[in-house]
Coordinates of C-alpha atoms in Angstrom, one line a residue:
X1 CA 113.5 63.1 97.4
X2 CA 112.1 66.4 96.4
X3 CA 112.1 69.0 93.7
X4 CA 114.8 71.6 93.6
X5 CA 112.5 74.3 92.4
X6 CA 112.7 76.9 89.6
X7 CA 113.5 76.2 86.8
X8 CA 112.3 72.6 86.4
X9 CA 115.4 71.3 88.1
X10 CA 114.5 67.7 89.2
X11 CA 117.1 66.3 91.6
X12 CA 117.1 63.3 93.9
X13 CA 118.7 63.9 97.3
X14 CA 119.8 61.0 99.4
X15 CA 120.7 62.8 102.5
X16 CA 117.9 64.5 104.4
X17 CA 120.4 66.9 105.8
X18 CA 121.4 68.3 102.4
X19 CA 120.9 72.0 102.3
X20 CA 119.4 73.9 99.3
X21 CA 119.7 77.7 99.4
X22 CA 117.4 79.6 97.0
X23 CA 119.0 82.9 96.4
X24 CA 115.6 84.6 96.0
X25 CA 112.9 83.1 98.2
X26 CA 110.0 83.5 95.8
X27 CA 111.8 81.0 93.5
X28 CA 110.7 78.3 95.8
X29 CA 107.0 77.7 95.3
X30 CA 107.5 74.2 93.8
X31 CA 109.9 73.5 96.6
X32 CA 107.2 74.4 99.1
X33 CA 104.6 72.2 97.4
X34 CA 107.0 69.2 97.4
X35 CA 108.0 69.6 101.0
X36 CA 104.6 69.1 102.4
X37 CA 102.8 72.4 102.0
X38 CA 100.6 71.8 99.0
X39 CA 97.4 71.6 101.1
X40 CA 98.0 75.1 102.5
X41 CA 98.8 76.8 99.2
X42 CA 95.5 78.7 99.2
X43 CA 96.7 80.6 102.2
X44 CA 99.8 81.9 100.3
X45 CA 100.8 85.5 101.2
X46 CA 97.8 85.9 103.5
X47 CA 98.0 86.8 107.2
X48 CA 98.9 83.6 109.2
X49 CA 99.2 81.7 105.9
X50 CA 102.2 80.5 103.9
X51 CA 104.9 83.0 103.3
X52 CA 105.6 84.0 99.7
X53 CA 109.3 83.4 100.6
X54 CA 111.2 80.7 102.4
X55 CA 110.4 80.4 106.1
X56 CA 112.2 78.2 108.6
X57 CA 109.1 78.4 110.7
X58 CA 107.2 76.6 108.0
X59 CA 109.6 73.8 107.2
X60 CA 112.9 72.3 108.2
X61 CA 113.7 72.2 104.5
X62 CA 113.8 76.0 104.3
X63 CA 117.3 76.3 105.6
X64 CA 118.0 79.7 104.3
X65 CA 115.5 82.6 104.4
X66 CA 116.1 85.0 101.5
X67 CA 114.1 87.9 100.2
X68 CA 116.5 90.2 98.5
X69 CA 119.2 88.5 96.4
X70 CA 122.8 87.6 95.9
X71 CA 123.7 86.3 99.4
X72 CA 123.2 82.5 98.8
X73 CA 126.8 81.7 97.7
X74 CA 128.4 83.4 100.7
X75 CA 126.0 81.6 103.0
X76 CA 126.6 78.3 101.3
X77 CA 130.3 78.8 101.7
X78 CA 129.8 79.3 105.5
X79 CA 127.7 76.2 105.7
X80 CA 130.2 74.2 103.9
X81 CA 133.0 75.3 106.1
X82 CA 131.0 74.4 109.2
X83 CA 130.1 71.0 107.7
X84 CA 133.7 70.1 107.0
X85 CA 134.8 71.4 110.4
X86 CA 132.3 69.1 112.1
X87 CA 133.3 66.1 109.8
X88 CA 129.7 65.9 108.5
X89 CA 128.5 64.6 105.2
X90 CA 125.9 66.5 103.2
X91 CA 125.6 68.7 100.2
X92 CA 125.3 72.5 100.2
X93 CA 123.7 73.8 97.1
X94 CA 123.2 77.5 96.0
X95 CA 120.5 78.1 93.4
X96 CA 121.1 81.5 91.9
X97 CA 119.9 83.4 88.8
X98 CA 121.9 85.2 86.2
X99 CA 120.6 88.6 87.4
X100 CA 121.5 87.9 91.1
X101 CA 125.0 86.6 90.3
X102 CA 126.0 89.9 88.8
X103 CA 125.7 91.6 92.2
X104 CA 128.9 92.5 94.0
X105 CA 128.1 90.2 96.9
X106 CA 128.0 87.2 94.6
X107 CA 131.3 88.2 93.1
X108 CA 132.9 88.6 96.5
X109 CA 131.8 85.1 97.4
X110 CA 133.0 83.6 94.1
X111 CA 136.3 85.3 94.6
X112 CA 136.7 83.7 98.0
X113 CA 135.1 80.3 97.7
X114 CA 137.8 78.7 95.6
X115 CA 140.5 79.7 98.1
X116 CA 139.1 77.2 100.6
X117 CA 138.1 74.4 98.2
X118 CA 135.2 73.3 100.4
X119 CA 132.5 71.5 98.4
X120 CA 129.7 73.7 97.3
X121 CA 127.4 73.2 94.3
X122 CA 126.3 76.4 92.6
X123 CA 123.4 76.0 90.2
X124 CA 123.2 79.0 87.9
X125 CA 119.8 79.5 86.4
X126 CA 120.6 81.4 83.2
X127 CA 117.5 82.5 81.3
X128 CA 118.9 85.5 79.5
X129 CA 122.1 84.2 77.9
X130 CA 124.1 86.6 80.0
X131 CA 127.1 84.2 80.2
X132 CA 129.0 83.0 77.1
X133 CA 128.3 79.5 75.8
X134 CA 130.6 76.6 75.3
X135 CA 130.8 75.8 71.6
X136 CA 131.3 72.6 69.6
X137 CA 131.0 68.8 70.3
X138 CA 134.5 68.6 71.7
X139 CA 133.9 71.4 74.1
X140 CA 130.9 69.5 75.5
X141 CA 133.0 66.3 75.8
X142 CA 135.7 68.3 77.6
X143 CA 133.1 69.8 79.9
X144 CA 132.0 66.3 80.8
X145 CA 135.6 65.2 81.5
X146 CA 136.5 68.2 83.5
X147 CA 133.5 67.7 85.8
X148 CA 133.3 63.9 85.9
X149 CA 134.2 61.8 89.0
X150 CA 137.0 60.2 87.0
X151 CA 138.6 63.6 86.3
X152 CA 138.2 64.6 89.9
X153 CA 139.8 61.4 91.2
X154 CA 142.7 61.8 88.7
X155 CA 143.2 65.4 89.9
X156 CA 143.2 64.3 93.5
X157 CA 145.7 61.5 92.8
X158 CA 148.1 64.1 91.2
X159 CA 147.7 66.3 94.3
X160 CA 148.5 63.5 96.7
X161 CA 151.3 62.1 94.6
X162 CA 153.1 65.4 94.1
X163 CA 152.0 67.2 97.3
X164 CA 155.7 67.9 98.0
X165 CA 156.2 69.3 94.5
X166 CA 154.2 72.5 94.5
X167 CA 155.8 73.7 91.2
X168 CA 154.7 70.5 89.4
X169 CA 151.2 70.7 90.8
X170 CA 150.9 74.3 89.7
X171 CA 152.1 73.3 86.2
X172 CA 149.5 70.5 86.0
X173 CA 146.7 72.8 87.1
X174 CA 147.6 75.6 84.7
X175 CA 148.2 73.1 81.8
X176 CA 144.7 71.5 82.2
X177 CA 143.1 74.9 82.5
X178 CA 144.7 76.2 79.4
X179 CA 143.9 73.0 77.4
X180 CA 140.3 73.4 78.4
X181 CA 140.2 77.0 77.1
X182 CA 141.5 75.9 73.7
X183 CA 138.4 73.8 73.1
X184 CA 135.7 76.0 74.7
X185 CA 134.9 79.7 75.1
X186 CA 136.2 81.3 78.2
X187 CA 133.8 82.4 80.9
X188 CA 134.2 84.3 84.1
X189 CA 134.2 81.2 86.3
X190 CA 137.5 80.0 84.9
X191 CA 139.1 83.1 86.5
X192 CA 137.6 82.2 89.9
X193 CA 139.1 78.7 89.6
X194 CA 135.7 77.1 90.1
X195 CA 135.0 74.0 88.2
X196 CA 132.3 74.5 85.5
X197 CA 129.7 72.2 84.1
X198 CA 127.4 73.3 81.3
X199 CA 125.6 74.7 79.8
X200 CA 122.8 72.2 80.5
X201 CA 119.3 72.4 79.1
X202 CA 117.2 73.2 82.1
X203 CA 114.0 71.9 80.5
X204 CA 115.5 68.5 79.8
X205 CA 115.0 66.6 83.0
X206 CA 117.2 63.6 82.2
X207 CA 120.2 65.8 81.2
X208 CA 119.7 67.9 84.2
X209 CA 119.6 65.0 86.7
X210 CA 122.7 63.6 85.0
X211 CA 124.6 66.9 85.3
X212 CA 123.6 67.4 88.9
X213 CA 124.6 63.8 89.8
X214 CA 128.1 64.6 88.4
X215 CA 128.2 67.8 90.5
X216 CA 127.4 65.7 93.6
X217 CA 130.3 63.4 92.8
X218 CA 132.8 66.2 92.3
X219 CA 134.9 66.9 95.4
X220 CA 135.3 70.6 95.2
X221 CA 133.3 73.8 94.5
X222 CA 131.5 73.4 91.1
X223 CA 129.1 75.6 89.1
X224 CA 126.4 74.0 87.0
X225 CA 125.3 76.4 84.3
X226 CA 121.6 75.7 83.5
X227 CA 120.0 77.3 80.5
X228 CA 116.3 78.0 80.8
X229 CA 113.5 80.1 79.3
X230 CA 111.7 82.3 81.8
X231 CA 108.0 81.4 82.0
X232 CA 108.6 78.2 80.2
X233 CA 105.4 76.4 79.4
X234 CA 103.1 79.4 79.6
X235 CA 102.9 81.5 76.4
X236 CA 102.3 84.9 78.0
X237 CA 105.1 84.5 80.5
X238 CA 107.5 83.3 77.8
X239 CA 106.7 86.4 75.7
X240 CA 107.1 88.8 78.7
X241 CA 110.1 91.0 78.1
X242 CA 109.5 93.6 80.8
X243 CA 108.9 91.6 83.9
X244 CA 105.1 91.7 84.1
X245 CA 105.0 88.2 85.4
X246 CA 108.0 88.4 87.7
X247 CA 105.8 89.2 90.8
X248 CA 102.4 88.7 89.3
X249 CA 99.2 88.8 91.3
X250 CA 96.0 86.9 90.3
X251 CA 95.4 86.7 86.5
X252 CA 93.2 85.1 83.9
X253 CA 94.9 81.9 82.8
X254 CA 93.3 82.0 79.4
X255 CA 94.1 85.6 78.5
X256 CA 97.1 86.3 80.8
X257 CA 95.4 89.5 81.9
X258 CA 96.2 90.5 85.5
X259 CA 93.0 91.0 87.6
X260 CA 94.3 94.3 89.0
X261 CA 92.3 97.4 88.1
X262 CA 94.9 99.2 86.0
X263 CA 92.8 102.4 86.3
X264 CA 93.7 102.8 89.9
X265 CA 95.9 105.9 90.6
X266 CA 98.8 104.9 92.8
X267 CA 101.7 106.9 94.3
X268 CA 104.0 104.9 92.1
X269 CA 102.3 105.8 88.9
X270 CA 102.1 109.5 89.7
X271 CA 105.8 109.6 90.6
X272 CA 106.5 107.9 87.3
X273 CA 104.5 110.5 85.5
X274 CA 106.3 113.3 87.3
X275 CA 109.7 111.8 86.4
X276 CA 108.6 111.7 82.7
X277 CA 107.8 115.4 82.9
X278 CA 111.2 116.1 84.6
X279 CA 113.2 114.1 82.0
X280 CA 111.3 115.9 79.2
X281 CA 112.0 119.4 80.5
X282 CA 115.4 119.1 82.1
X283 CA 118.3 117.8 79.9
X284 CA 120.5 117.5 83.0
X285 CA 118.2 115.1 84.8
X286 CA 119.0 111.4 85.0
X287 CA 116.9 108.5 86.3
X288 CA 118.6 105.4 87.8
X289 CA 116.8 102.1 88.7
X290 CA 118.1 98.9 90.3
X291 CA 116.2 96.2 88.3
X292 CA 112.8 97.7 89.2
X293 CA 111.8 99.6 86.1
X294 CA 108.5 97.8 85.5
X295 CA 107.6 97.5 89.2
X296 CA 108.0 101.3 89.6
X297 CA 106.0 102.1 86.4
X298 CA 109.1 103.7 84.7
X299 CA 108.9 101.9 81.4
X300 CA 107.8 104.9 79.4
X301 CA 110.7 107.0 80.9
X302 CA 113.2 104.3 79.9
X303 CA 111.7 103.9 76.4
X304 CA 111.6 107.6 75.6
X305 CA 114.8 108.9 77.4
X306 CA 117.2 106.0 76.9
X307 CA 120.3 108.2 77.1
X308 CA 119.4 109.5 80.6
X309 CA 117.7 106.4 82.1
X310 CA 120.0 103.7 83.5
X311 CA 119.0 100.3 84.8
X312 CA 122.0 99.1 86.7
X313 CA 120.5 95.7 87.7
X314 CA 120.7 94.4 91.2
X315 CA 123.4 96.8 92.2
X316 CA 122.1 99.5 94.6
X317 CA 125.5 100.5 95.8
X318 CA 126.6 101.2 92.3
X319 CA 123.3 103.0 91.5
X320 CA 123.9 105.5 94.4
X321 CA 127.6 106.0 93.6
X322 CA 126.7 106.5 90.0
X323 CA 124.2 109.1 91.0
X324 CA 126.8 110.8 93.2
X325 CA 129.2 111.0 90.2
X326 CA 126.5 112.7 88.1
X327 CA 125.7 115.2 90.8
X328 CA 129.4 116.1 91.3
X329 CA 129.4 117.1 87.6
X330 CA 126.3 119.3 87.9
X331 CA 123.7 116.8 86.7
X332 CA 120.4 116.2 88.5
X333 CA 120.2 112.4 89.3
X334 CA 117.1 110.6 90.7
X335 CA 117.5 107.2 92.2
X336 CA 114.4 105.0 92.2
X337 CA 114.5 102.3 95.0
X338 CA 112.3 100.3 97.2
X339 CA 112.7 101.3 100.8
X340 CA 113.8 97.7 101.7
X341 CA 116.4 97.7 98.9
X342 CA 117.8 101.1 99.9
X343 CA 119.4 99.3 102.9
X344 CA 121.9 97.7 100.5
X345 CA 123.3 101.0 99.6
X346 CA 123.5 102.5 103.1
X347 CA 127.3 103.0 103.1
X348 CA 127.1 104.9 99.8
X349 CA 124.3 107.1 101.2
X350 CA 126.3 107.8 104.4
X351 CA 129.8 108.2 102.9
X352 CA 129.3 109.4 99.3
X353 CA 126.0 111.4 99.3
X354 CA 125.0 112.8 102.7
X355 CA 128.5 113.5 104.0
X356 CA 129.1 116.0 101.2
X357 CA 125.4 116.9 100.7
X358 CA 125.5 115.7 97.1
X359 CA 122.5 116.7 95.0
X360 CA 120.9 113.3 94.7
X361 CA 117.1 112.7 95.0
X362 CA 116.0 109.3 96.2
X363 CA 112.5 108.1 95.2
X364 CA 111.8 105.7 98.0
X365 CA 108.9 103.5 96.9
X366 CA 107.2 100.8 99.0
X367 CA 107.6 102.8 102.2
X368 CA 105.9 101.4 105.3
X369 CA 103.9 98.2 105.3
X370 CA 104.0 96.5 101.9
X371 CA 101.7 93.7 102.8
X372 CA 102.0 90.2 101.2
X373 CA 105.8 90.3 100.7
X374 CA 106.3 90.3 104.5
X375 CA 109.4 90.4 106.7
X376 CA 112.1 90.8 104.0
X377 CA 110.3 93.6 102.2
X378 CA 108.6 95.9 104.7
X379 CA 109.7 99.5 104.3
X380 CA 109.7 100.4 108.0
X381 CA 113.4 101.2 108.6
X382 CA 114.4 103.8 106.0
X383 CA 113.5 106.8 108.1
X384 CA 115.4 105.5 111.1
X385 CA 118.6 104.9 109.3
X386 CA 118.5 108.1 107.2
X387 CA 117.3 110.5 109.9
X388 CA 120.6 110.7 111.9
X389 CA 122.6 111.6 108.8
X390 CA 123.6 115.2 108.5
X391 CA 122.2 117.0 105.5
X392 CA 119.4 114.4 104.8
X393 CA 116.1 115.9 103.9
X394 CA 113.2 113.4 104.3
X395 CA 109.7 113.9 102.8
X396 CA 106.6 111.8 103.1
X397 CA 103.6 111.9 100.7
X398 CA 100.1 111.5 102.1
X399 CA 98.3 112.2 98.8
X400 CA 99.1 112.3 95.2
X401 CA 98.0 115.9 94.9
X402 CA 101.1 117.1 96.8
X403 CA 103.6 115.6 94.3
X404 CA 103.9 118.6 92.0
X405 CA 104.2 121.1 94.8
X406 CA 106.7 119.1 96.7
X407 CA 109.0 118.6 93.6
X408 CA 108.7 122.3 92.9
X409 CA 109.7 123.1 96.5
X410 CA 112.7 120.8 96.4
X411 CA 113.9 121.9 93.0
X412 CA 115.6 125.0 94.5
X413 CA 117.3 122.9 97.2
X414 CA 120.6 121.4 96.1
X415 CA 121.4 118.5 98.4
X416 CA 120.4 114.9 99.3
X417 CA 116.7 114.4 99.4
X418 CA 114.5 111.4 100.2
X419 CA 110.9 111.3 99.0
X420 CA 109.1 108.3 100.4
X421 CA 105.7 107.0 99.4
X422 CA 103.6 103.9 99.9
X423 CA 102.4 101.0 97.8
X424 CA 98.8 102.3 97.8
X425 CA 96.2 103.9 95.7
X426 CA 95.8 107.7 96.1
X427 CA 94.0 110.7 94.6
X428 CA 95.3 113.2 92.1
X429 CA 93.3 116.3 92.9
X430 CA 94.6 119.8 92.2
X431 CA 96.5 121.4 95.1
X432 CA 97.3 125.0 94.2
X433 CA 98.8 126.2 97.5
X434 CA 102.6 126.6 97.9
X435 CA 104.4 123.9 99.8
X436 CA 107.1 125.6 101.9
X437 CA 110.4 123.9 102.7
X438 CA 110.5 122.3 106.1
X439 CA 106.9 123.1 106.9
X440 CA 104.0 120.9 107.9
X441 CA 100.6 121.2 106.4
X442 CA 97.4 121.7 108.5
X443 CA 95.0 119.3 106.9
X444 CA 92.3 120.3 109.3
X445 CA 92.2 123.0 112.0
X446 CA 89.5 123.2 114.6
X447 CA 89.3 126.5 116.5
X448 CA 88.3 124.7 119.8
X449 CA 91.0 122.0 119.4
X450 CA 92.3 120.2 122.4
X451 CA 94.1 117.4 120.5
X452 CA 96.6 117.7 117.6
X453 CA 97.2 114.6 115.4
X454 CA 100.5 114.5 113.5
X455 CA 99.8 111.8 110.9
X456 CA 102.4 110.4 108.5
X457 CA 101.6 109.0 105.1
X458 CA 98.3 107.9 103.5
X459 CA 96.7 107.5 107.0
X460 CA 96.7 111.3 107.2
X461 CA 93.9 111.6 104.6
X462 CA 91.9 108.7 106.1
X463 CA 92.1 110.3 109.6
X464 CA 91.3 113.8 108.3
X465 CA 88.2 112.5 106.6
X466 CA 87.1 110.7 109.7
X467 CA 87.7 113.7 112.0
X468 CA 85.7 116.0 109.7
X469 CA 82.8 113.7 109.1
X470 CA 82.5 113.0 112.9
X471 CA 83.0 116.7 113.9
X472 CA 85.9 115.9 116.2
X473 CA 87.7 118.8 117.7
X474 CA 91.1 117.6 116.5
X475 CA 93.8 119.3 114.5
X476 CA 95.1 117.0 111.8
X477 CA 98.6 117.8 110.6
X478 CA 100.5 116.4 107.6
X479 CA 104.2 116.3 108.2
X480 CA 105.2 116.3 104.6
X481 CA 108.7 117.2 105.8
X482 CA 109.8 114.6 108.3
X483 CA 113.2 116.3 108.4
X484 CA 113.8 119.1 109.1
X485 CA 111.2 119.3 111.9
X486 CA 108.8 122.2 111.7
X487 CA 109.6 123.7 115.1
X488 CA 107.3 126.6 114.6
X489 CA 104.3 124.4 114.2
X490 CA 105.4 122.1 117.1
X491 CA 105.5 125.2 119.3
X492 CA 102.1 126.4 118.0
X493 CA 100.3 123.2 119.0
X494 CA 102.2 122.7 122.3
X495 CA 99.2 123.8 124.3
X496 CA 97.2 120.8 122.9
X497 CA 97.6 117.1 123.4
X498 CA 100.0 116.1 120.7
X499 CA 99.7 112.6 119.3
X500 CA 102.1 111.3 116.5
X501 CA 100.6 108.6 114.3
X502 CA 103.2 106.9 112.0
X503 CA 102.2 103.4 110.8
X504 CA 104.9 103.6 108.2
X505 CA 108.0 103.6 110.4
X506 CA 109.4 102.5 113.8
X507 CA 109.7 104.9 116.7
X508 CA 113.4 105.9 116.1
X509 CA 113.8 108.8 113.7
X510 CA 110.9 111.1 113.1
X511 CA 108.7 110.3 116.2
X512 CA 111.7 110.1 118.5
X513 CA 112.8 113.5 117.3
X514 CA 109.4 115.0 118.1
X515 CA 109.5 113.3 121.6
X516 CA 112.9 114.8 122.2
X517 CA 111.7 118.3 121.3
X518 CA 108.7 118.2 123.6
X519 CA 110.7 116.5 126.4
X520 CA 112.9 119.6 126.4
X521 CA 109.7 121.6 127.2
X522 CA 108.6 119.0 129.8
X523 CA 105.7 118.1 127.6
X524 CA 104.6 114.4 127.3
X525 CA 103.1 113.3 124.0
X526 CA 101.5 110.1 122.8
X527 CA 102.6 108.2 119.7
X528 CA 101.6 105.2 117.5
X529 CA 104.4 103.7 115.5
X530 CA 105.4 100.3 114.0
X531 CA 107.1 97.9 116.5
X532 CA 110.8 97.1 116.5
X533 CA 110.1 93.7 114.9
X534 CA 110.2 92.0 111.5
X535 CA 106.6 92.3 110.5
X536 CA 105.0 89.2 108.9
X537 CA 103.2 89.0 105.6
X538 CA 99.5 89.6 105.0
X539 CA 97.2 92.1 103.2
X540 CA 98.0 95.7 104.0
X541 CA 94.8 96.3 106.1
X542 CA 95.0 92.9 107.8
X543 CA 98.6 93.6 109.0
X544 CA 97.7 97.1 110.3
X545 CA 94.7 95.6 112.2
X546 CA 96.8 92.9 113.6
X547 CA 99.2 95.6 115.0
X548 CA 96.2 97.7 116.1
X549 CA 97.7 100.5 113.9
X550 CA 94.8 100.9 111.4
X551 CA 93.3 104.3 111.5
X552 CA 90.0 103.3 113.2
X553 CA 91.7 101.4 116.0
X554 CA 93.9 104.3 116.7
X555 CA 91.1 106.9 116.6
X556 CA 88.9 104.7 118.9
X557 CA 91.7 104.6 121.4
X558 CA 92.3 108.4 121.2
X559 CA 88.6 109.1 121.6
X560 CA 88.4 106.7 124.5
X561 CA 91.4 108.4 126.3
X562 CA 90.6 112.0 125.6
X563 CA 86.9 112.0 125.0
X564 CA 85.0 113.3 122.0
X565 CA 86.2 116.8 122.6

């Protein structure tokens, strides 16, 4: 027996092999506690501690590792097909929210699942009334009948009795379906031919157990529609309308105030300020988000420029295609995405945007190591999958002071642009020099240099400060443009020992392109990049130290190899 997780769904499972698939892994904290991990909960999201998401390495009950969304129904269907093929007996249950189920992948699964009739239970956690309600006492009674074991047995008896009369079976199916619709409001699941039970009060445990037991006894695919209130039981979370408590860090239980220092300047907040300025001054600008408005600090933009700010929900493919349509009609669209979620729209980036060099600007937040979210959310792949695309321009911010100059530089370039930045604090000093298209920035030049460090991202400032304070004879170069390569600068420093430091990406992409260039000159360079692995969770600095890619570890090795020259 164990708890079925968010939202207060209490369900007794008789078969230890039953499989529960949480569509988004951080739904599953209660599940973790009730499957033997309560005594480790103080290690949550720390290095070598419990993952903030499901992890099969932690427990046999974590049968499905999920970090993004919308894939649980497809996976459940696959598990059900395998179960039935092996003549096994256990339940496969997908627990999915009303936001995730609107994603195209979920609809593809719903469209396909009824064609096979393999038993899958889908529990829909609806906390925003996004699906129409059944109405009236008779509708509730009919819902009970349609989803009851007696109804299912009756339906199966009809199918067996009249299996050689397909026309009659079709008539019975259509007649019962239409009779049901007379007494309750239609919903989208009727069109998918998936049996429907609900809505059920998700905060009434007795009703919930009763409904889920009926779902267990039903022989085919069935959806249990559970109505809940997000944050139920905690006043501040219940009143949250913008997602403040969706991925909350430590907070004061009495006041609800998050412990974070909100005075910190972050790349995310500075980009949000810049977007506000752009929306205010350019009536052709549009801002598109995929369900991440609050997380990317874009609330004020969406409040003040409602007509030109669009939250498409969990629909990255649509977001990118929408932006392309705007660009094709001479608008200036900006798409705000996490690096890890941009993967979901890769085909649209390749086919719709880069192929025709459409004027779309991607704001790629959470680039590099994101820390506590771990394997499913690290932003270490975007450069590698965008770099090979013709027409792609890729920029990387090392400090907040470069934001204004970079946007001004890119403003005159009409084409697909990617501006990546990390989930880190930064500075907002004034930088009054011009940023030139496709050119690196010399952060520090030493006239007696023997080593040139090309450093991507926030580490560039850290390494620059260390080099200056320790009077090292190193050049420190900021590749604010990862693509195109600054060939002129690469030639200029070719008589020094060139070392690329990129702890935001794997080797393939920017670093490999520099290696390829110098290989053509028979010059060997050193490099430090993230490994080709799914990197586990932990605090940002702890993860870099584990990988020996923190700035001090790298500098110590460089100094050891080449001396304090």
